Short mmCIF file of N, CA and C and ligand atoms in Angstrom, two decimals:
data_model
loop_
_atom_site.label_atom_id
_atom_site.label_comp_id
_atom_site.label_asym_id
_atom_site.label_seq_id
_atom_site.Cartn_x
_atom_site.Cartn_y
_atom_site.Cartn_z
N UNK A 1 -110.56 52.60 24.49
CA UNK A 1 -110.44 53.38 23.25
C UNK A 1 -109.02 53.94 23.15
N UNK A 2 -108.03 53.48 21.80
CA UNK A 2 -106.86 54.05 21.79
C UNK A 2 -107.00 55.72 20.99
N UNK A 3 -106.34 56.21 21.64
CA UNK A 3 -106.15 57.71 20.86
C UNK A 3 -104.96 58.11 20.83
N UNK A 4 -104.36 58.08 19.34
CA UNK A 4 -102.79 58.82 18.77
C UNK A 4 -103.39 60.53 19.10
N UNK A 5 -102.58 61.28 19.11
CA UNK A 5 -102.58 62.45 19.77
C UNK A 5 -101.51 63.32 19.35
N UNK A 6 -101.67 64.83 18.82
CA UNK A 6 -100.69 65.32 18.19
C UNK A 6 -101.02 66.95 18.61
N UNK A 7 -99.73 67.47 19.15
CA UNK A 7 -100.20 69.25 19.06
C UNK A 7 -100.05 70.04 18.45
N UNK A 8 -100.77 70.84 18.59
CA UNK A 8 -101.10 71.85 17.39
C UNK A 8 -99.70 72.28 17.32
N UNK A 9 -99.22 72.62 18.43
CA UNK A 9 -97.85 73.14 18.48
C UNK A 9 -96.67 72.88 17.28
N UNK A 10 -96.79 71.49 17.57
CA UNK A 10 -96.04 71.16 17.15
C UNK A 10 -95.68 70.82 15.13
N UNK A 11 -97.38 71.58 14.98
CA UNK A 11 -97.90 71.52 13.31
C UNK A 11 -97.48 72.51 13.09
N UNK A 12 -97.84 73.95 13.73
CA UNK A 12 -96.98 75.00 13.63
C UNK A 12 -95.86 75.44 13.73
N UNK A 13 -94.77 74.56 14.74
CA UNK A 13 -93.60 74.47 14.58
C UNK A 13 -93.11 74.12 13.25
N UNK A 14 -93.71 73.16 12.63
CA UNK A 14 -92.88 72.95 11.45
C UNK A 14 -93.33 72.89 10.32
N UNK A 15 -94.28 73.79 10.43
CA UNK A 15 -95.03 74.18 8.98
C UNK A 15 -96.10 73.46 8.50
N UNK A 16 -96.65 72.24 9.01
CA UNK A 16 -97.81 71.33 8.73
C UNK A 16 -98.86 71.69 8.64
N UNK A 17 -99.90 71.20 7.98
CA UNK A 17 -100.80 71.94 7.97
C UNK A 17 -102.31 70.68 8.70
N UNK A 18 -103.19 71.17 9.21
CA UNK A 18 -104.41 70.65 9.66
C UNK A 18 -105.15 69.13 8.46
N UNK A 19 -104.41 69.99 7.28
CA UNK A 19 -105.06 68.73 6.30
C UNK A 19 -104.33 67.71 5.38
N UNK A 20 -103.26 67.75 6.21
CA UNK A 20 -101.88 66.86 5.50
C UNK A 20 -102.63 65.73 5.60
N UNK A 21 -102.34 64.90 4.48
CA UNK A 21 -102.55 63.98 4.97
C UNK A 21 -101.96 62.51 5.73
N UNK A 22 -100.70 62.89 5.47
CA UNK A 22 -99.80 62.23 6.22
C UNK A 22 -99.28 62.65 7.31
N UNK A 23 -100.13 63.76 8.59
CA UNK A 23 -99.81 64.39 9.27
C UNK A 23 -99.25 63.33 10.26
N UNK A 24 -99.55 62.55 10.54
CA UNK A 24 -99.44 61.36 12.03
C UNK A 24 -98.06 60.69 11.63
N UNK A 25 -98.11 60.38 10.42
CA UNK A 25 -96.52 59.72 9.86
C UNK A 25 -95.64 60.69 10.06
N UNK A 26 -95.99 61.73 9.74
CA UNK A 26 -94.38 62.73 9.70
C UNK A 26 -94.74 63.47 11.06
N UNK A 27 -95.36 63.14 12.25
CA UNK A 27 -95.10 63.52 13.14
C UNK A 27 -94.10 62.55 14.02
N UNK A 28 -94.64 61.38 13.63
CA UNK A 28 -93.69 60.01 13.79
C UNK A 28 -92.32 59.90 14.00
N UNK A 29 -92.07 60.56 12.46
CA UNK A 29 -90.24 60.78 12.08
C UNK A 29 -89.62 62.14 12.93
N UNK A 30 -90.79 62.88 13.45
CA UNK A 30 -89.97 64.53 13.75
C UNK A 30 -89.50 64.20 15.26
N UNK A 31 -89.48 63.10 15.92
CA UNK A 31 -88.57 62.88 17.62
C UNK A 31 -89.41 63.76 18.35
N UNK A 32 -90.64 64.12 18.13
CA UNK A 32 -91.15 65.33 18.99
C UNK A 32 -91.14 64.59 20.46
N UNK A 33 -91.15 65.33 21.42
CA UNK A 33 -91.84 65.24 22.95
C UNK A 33 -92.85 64.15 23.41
N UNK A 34 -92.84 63.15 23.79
CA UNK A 34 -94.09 62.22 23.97
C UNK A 34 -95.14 63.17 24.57
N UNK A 35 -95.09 64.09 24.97
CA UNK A 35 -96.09 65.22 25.52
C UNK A 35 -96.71 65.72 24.34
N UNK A 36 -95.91 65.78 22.99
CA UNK A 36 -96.34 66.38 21.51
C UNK A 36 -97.28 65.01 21.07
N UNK A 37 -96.13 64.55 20.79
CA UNK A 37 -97.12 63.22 19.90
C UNK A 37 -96.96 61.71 20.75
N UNK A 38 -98.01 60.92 20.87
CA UNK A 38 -97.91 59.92 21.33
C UNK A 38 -99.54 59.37 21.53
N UNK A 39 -99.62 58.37 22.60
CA UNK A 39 -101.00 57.68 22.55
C UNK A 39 -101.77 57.54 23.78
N UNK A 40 -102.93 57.64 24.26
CA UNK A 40 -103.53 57.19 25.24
C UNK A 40 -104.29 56.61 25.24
N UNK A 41 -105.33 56.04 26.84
CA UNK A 41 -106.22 54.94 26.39
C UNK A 41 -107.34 55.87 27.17
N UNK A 42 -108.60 55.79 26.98
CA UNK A 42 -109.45 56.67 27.39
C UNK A 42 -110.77 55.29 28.03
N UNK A 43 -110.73 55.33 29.16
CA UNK A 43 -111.54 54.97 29.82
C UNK A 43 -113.00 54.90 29.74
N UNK A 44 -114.29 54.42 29.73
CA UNK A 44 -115.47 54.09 29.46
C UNK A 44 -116.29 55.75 29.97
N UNK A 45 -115.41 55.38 31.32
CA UNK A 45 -116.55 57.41 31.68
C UNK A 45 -115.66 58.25 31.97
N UNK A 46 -114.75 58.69 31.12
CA UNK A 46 -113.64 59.31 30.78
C UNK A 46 -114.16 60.00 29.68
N UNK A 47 -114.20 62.00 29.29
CA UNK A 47 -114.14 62.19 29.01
C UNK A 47 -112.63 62.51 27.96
N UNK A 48 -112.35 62.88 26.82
CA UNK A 48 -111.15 63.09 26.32
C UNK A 48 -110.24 63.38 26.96
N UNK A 49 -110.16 65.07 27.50
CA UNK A 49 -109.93 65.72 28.55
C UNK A 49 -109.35 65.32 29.67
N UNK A 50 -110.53 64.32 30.39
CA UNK A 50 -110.19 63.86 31.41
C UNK A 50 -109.23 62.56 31.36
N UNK A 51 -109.38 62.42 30.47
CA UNK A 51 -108.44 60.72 30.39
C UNK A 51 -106.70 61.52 29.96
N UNK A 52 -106.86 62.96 29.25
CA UNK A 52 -105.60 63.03 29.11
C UNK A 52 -104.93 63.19 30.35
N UNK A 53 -105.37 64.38 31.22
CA UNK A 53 -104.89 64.26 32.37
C UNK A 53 -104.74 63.26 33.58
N UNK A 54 -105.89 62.51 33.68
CA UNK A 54 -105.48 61.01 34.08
C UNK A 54 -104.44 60.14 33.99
N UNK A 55 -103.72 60.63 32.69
CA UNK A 55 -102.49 59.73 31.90
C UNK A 55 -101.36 60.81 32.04
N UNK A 56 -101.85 61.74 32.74
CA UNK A 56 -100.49 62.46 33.17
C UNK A 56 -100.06 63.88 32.23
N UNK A 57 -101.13 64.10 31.49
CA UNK A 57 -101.03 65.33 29.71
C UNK A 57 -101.15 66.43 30.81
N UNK A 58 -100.92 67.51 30.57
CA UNK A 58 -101.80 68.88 30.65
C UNK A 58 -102.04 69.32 29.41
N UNK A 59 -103.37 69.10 28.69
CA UNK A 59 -103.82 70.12 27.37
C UNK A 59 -104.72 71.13 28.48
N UNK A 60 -104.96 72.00 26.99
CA UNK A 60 -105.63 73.51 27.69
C UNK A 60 -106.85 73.10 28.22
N UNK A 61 -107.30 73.77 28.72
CA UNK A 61 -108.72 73.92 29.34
C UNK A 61 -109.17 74.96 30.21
N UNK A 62 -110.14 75.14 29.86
CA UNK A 62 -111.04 76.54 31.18
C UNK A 62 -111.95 76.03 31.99
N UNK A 63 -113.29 76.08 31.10
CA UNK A 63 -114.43 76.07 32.13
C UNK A 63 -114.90 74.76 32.37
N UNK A 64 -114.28 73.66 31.68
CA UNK A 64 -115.26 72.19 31.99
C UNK A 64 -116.65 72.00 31.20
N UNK A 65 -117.25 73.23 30.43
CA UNK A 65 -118.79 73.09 31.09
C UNK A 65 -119.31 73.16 29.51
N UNK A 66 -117.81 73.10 28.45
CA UNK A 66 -118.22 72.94 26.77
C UNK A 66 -119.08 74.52 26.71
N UNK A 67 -118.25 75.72 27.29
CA UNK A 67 -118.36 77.09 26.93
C UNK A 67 -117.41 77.78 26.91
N UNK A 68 -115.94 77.29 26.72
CA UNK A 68 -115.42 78.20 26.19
C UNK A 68 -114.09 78.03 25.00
N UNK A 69 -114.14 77.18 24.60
CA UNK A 69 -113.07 76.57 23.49
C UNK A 69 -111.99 76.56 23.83
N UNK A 70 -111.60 77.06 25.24
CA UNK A 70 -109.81 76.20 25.27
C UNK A 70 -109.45 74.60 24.92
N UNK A 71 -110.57 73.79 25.31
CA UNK A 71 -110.24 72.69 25.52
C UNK A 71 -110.48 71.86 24.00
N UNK A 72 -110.28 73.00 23.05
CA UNK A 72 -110.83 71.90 21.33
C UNK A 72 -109.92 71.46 20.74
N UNK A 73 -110.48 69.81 20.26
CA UNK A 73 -108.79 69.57 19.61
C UNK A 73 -110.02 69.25 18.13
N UNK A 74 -108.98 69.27 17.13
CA UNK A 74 -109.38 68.69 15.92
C UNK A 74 -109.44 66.92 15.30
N UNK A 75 -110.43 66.87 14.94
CA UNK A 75 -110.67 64.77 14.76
C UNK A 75 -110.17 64.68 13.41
N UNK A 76 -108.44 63.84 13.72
CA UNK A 76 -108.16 63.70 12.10
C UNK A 76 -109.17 61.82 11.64
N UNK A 77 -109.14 61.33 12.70
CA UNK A 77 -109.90 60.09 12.18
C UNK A 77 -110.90 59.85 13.64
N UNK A 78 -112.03 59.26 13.06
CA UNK A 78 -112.61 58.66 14.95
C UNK A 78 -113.66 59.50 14.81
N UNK A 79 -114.57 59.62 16.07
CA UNK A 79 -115.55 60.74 16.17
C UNK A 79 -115.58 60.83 17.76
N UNK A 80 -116.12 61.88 18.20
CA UNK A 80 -116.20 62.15 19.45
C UNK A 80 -118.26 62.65 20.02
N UNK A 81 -118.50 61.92 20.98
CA UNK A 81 -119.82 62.75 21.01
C UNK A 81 -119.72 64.30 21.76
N UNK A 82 -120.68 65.03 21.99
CA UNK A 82 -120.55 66.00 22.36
C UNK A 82 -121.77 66.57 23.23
N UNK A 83 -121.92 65.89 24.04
CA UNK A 83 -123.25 65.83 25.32
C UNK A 83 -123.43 67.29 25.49
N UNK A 84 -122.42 68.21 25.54
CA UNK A 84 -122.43 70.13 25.95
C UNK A 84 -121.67 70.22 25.58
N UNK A 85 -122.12 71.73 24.28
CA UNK A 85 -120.98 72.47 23.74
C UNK A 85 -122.61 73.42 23.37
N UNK A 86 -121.81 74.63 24.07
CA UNK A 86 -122.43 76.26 24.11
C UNK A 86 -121.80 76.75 22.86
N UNK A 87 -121.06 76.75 22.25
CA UNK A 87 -119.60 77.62 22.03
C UNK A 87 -119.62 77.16 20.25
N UNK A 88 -119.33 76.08 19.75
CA UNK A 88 -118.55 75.63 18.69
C UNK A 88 -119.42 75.57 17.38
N UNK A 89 -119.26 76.38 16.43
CA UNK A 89 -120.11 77.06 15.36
C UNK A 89 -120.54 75.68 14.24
N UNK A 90 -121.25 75.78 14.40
CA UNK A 90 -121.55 74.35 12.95
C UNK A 90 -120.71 74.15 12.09
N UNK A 91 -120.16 75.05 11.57
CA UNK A 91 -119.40 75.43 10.55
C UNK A 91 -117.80 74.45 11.09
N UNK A 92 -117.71 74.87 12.41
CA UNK A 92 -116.52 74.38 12.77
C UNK A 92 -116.15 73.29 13.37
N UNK A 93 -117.79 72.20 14.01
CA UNK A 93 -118.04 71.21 14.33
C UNK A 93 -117.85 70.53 12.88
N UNK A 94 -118.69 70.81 11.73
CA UNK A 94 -118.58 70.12 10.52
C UNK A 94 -117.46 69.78 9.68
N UNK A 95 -115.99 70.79 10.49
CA UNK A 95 -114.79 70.22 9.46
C UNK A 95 -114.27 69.63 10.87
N UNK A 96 -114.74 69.03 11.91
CA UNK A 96 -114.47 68.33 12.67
C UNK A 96 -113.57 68.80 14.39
N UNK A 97 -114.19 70.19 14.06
CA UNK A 97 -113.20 70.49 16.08
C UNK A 97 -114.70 70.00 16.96
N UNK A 98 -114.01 69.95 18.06
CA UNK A 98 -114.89 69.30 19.20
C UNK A 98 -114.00 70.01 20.55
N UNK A 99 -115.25 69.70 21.38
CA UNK A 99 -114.48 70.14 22.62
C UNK A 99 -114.16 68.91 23.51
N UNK A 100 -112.59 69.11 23.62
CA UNK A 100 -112.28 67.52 25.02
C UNK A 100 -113.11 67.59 25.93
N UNK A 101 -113.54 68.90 27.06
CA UNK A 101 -114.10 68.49 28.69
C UNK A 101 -115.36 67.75 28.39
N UNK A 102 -115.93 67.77 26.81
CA UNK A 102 -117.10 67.25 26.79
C UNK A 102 -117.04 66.06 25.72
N UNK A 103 -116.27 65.48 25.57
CA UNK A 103 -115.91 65.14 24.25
C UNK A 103 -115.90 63.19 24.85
N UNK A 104 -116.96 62.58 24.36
CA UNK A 104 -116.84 61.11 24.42
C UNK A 104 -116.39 60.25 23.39
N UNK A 105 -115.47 59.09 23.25
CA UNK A 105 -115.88 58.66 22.10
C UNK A 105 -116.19 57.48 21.76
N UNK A 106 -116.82 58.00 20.22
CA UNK A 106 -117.89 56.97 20.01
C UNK A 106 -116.75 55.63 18.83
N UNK A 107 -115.65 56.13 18.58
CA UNK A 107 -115.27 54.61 18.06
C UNK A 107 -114.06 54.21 18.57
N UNK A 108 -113.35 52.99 18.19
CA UNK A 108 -112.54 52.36 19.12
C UNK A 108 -110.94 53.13 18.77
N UNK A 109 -110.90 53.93 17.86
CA UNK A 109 -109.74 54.36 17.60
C UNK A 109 -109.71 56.15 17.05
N UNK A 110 -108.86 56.81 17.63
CA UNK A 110 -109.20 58.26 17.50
C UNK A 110 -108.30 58.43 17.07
N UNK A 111 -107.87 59.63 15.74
CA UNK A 111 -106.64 60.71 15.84
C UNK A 111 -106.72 61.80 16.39
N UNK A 112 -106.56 62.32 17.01
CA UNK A 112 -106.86 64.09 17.62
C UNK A 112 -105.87 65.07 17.32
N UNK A 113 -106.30 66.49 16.82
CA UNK A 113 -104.82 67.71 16.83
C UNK A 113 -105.47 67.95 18.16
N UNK A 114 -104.57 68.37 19.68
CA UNK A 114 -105.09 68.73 20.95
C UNK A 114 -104.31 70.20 20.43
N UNK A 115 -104.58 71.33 21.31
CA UNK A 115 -104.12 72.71 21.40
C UNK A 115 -104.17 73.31 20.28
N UNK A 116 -105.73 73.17 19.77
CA UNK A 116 -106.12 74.10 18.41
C UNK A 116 -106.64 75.71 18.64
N UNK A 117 -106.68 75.50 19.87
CA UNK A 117 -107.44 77.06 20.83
C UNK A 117 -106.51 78.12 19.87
N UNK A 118 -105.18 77.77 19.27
CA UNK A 118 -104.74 79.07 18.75
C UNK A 118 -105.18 79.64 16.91
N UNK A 119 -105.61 78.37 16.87
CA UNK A 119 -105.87 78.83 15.39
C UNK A 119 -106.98 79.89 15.18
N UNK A 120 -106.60 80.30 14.54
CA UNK A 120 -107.35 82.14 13.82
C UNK A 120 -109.42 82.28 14.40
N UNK A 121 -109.31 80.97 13.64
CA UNK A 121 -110.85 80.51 13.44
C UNK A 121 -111.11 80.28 14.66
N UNK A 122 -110.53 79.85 15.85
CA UNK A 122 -110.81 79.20 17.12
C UNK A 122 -110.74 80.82 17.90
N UNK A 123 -109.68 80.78 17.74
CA UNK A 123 -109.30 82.33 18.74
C UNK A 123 -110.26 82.77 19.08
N UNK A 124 -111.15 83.69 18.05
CA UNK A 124 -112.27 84.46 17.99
C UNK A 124 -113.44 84.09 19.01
N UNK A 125 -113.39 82.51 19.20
CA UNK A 125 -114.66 82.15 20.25
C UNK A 125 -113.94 82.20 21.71
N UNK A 126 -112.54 81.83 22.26
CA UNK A 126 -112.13 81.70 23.26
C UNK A 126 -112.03 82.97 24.11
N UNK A 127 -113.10 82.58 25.30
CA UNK A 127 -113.53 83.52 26.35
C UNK A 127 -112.66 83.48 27.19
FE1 FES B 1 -114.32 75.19 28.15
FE2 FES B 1 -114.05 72.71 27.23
S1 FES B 1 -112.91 73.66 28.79
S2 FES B 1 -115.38 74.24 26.50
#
């Protein structure tokens, strides 16, 4: 499974917003960090999470155990399953955050925002 990969960081650095829709193109042109934007391949029993760090990433994370929202990135395309998640409000599963330590996926090609733990809406759940 290929996954393009983009940080939050780096949307807030330059003013982007979560629902651009050309967010992945003009992350393209901005020279960011291959640590910011770039691609990985996620392994069969590889969680998100785990395949980033496998490939050498550090995104956030706490507990492993899909209870405490450091580890949520946002699905701009793709879907992810979600075997355990204590934590992530319907509301906020339905415009598409998920948690990586628990996060499988289910199609052959993903976009992800990783390091959404800071947004307003997220904050509030992170223990
Ligand atoms: Fe805590 Fe994923 S690391 S929910």
């Amino acid at each position: 499974v290929r996954v393009e990969f983009l940080d939050y960081a780096a949307i807030d650095d330059y003013g982007w917003s979560l629902d651009d829709d050309d967010l992945f193109r003009k992350a393209s042109h901005a020279d960011l960090d291959e640590s910011a934007h770039g691609r990985l391949l996620v392994h069969p029993d590889e969680s998100l999470l785990e395949a980033a760090e496998n490939r050498g990433f550090a995104w956030p994370f706490s507990c492993r155990g899909g209870a405490c929202a450091n580890c949520a990135v946002y699905l701009v395309e793709g879907e992810l399953s979600q075997p355990t998640d204590h934590i992530m409000p319907e509301e906020l599963a339905e415009r598409g955050f998920r948690l990586s330590c628990n996060g499988y996926p289910l199609s052959d090609d993903l976009k992800i925002v990783f390091n959404v733990k800071q947004l307003a809406e997220l904050d509030d759940l992170i223990l």
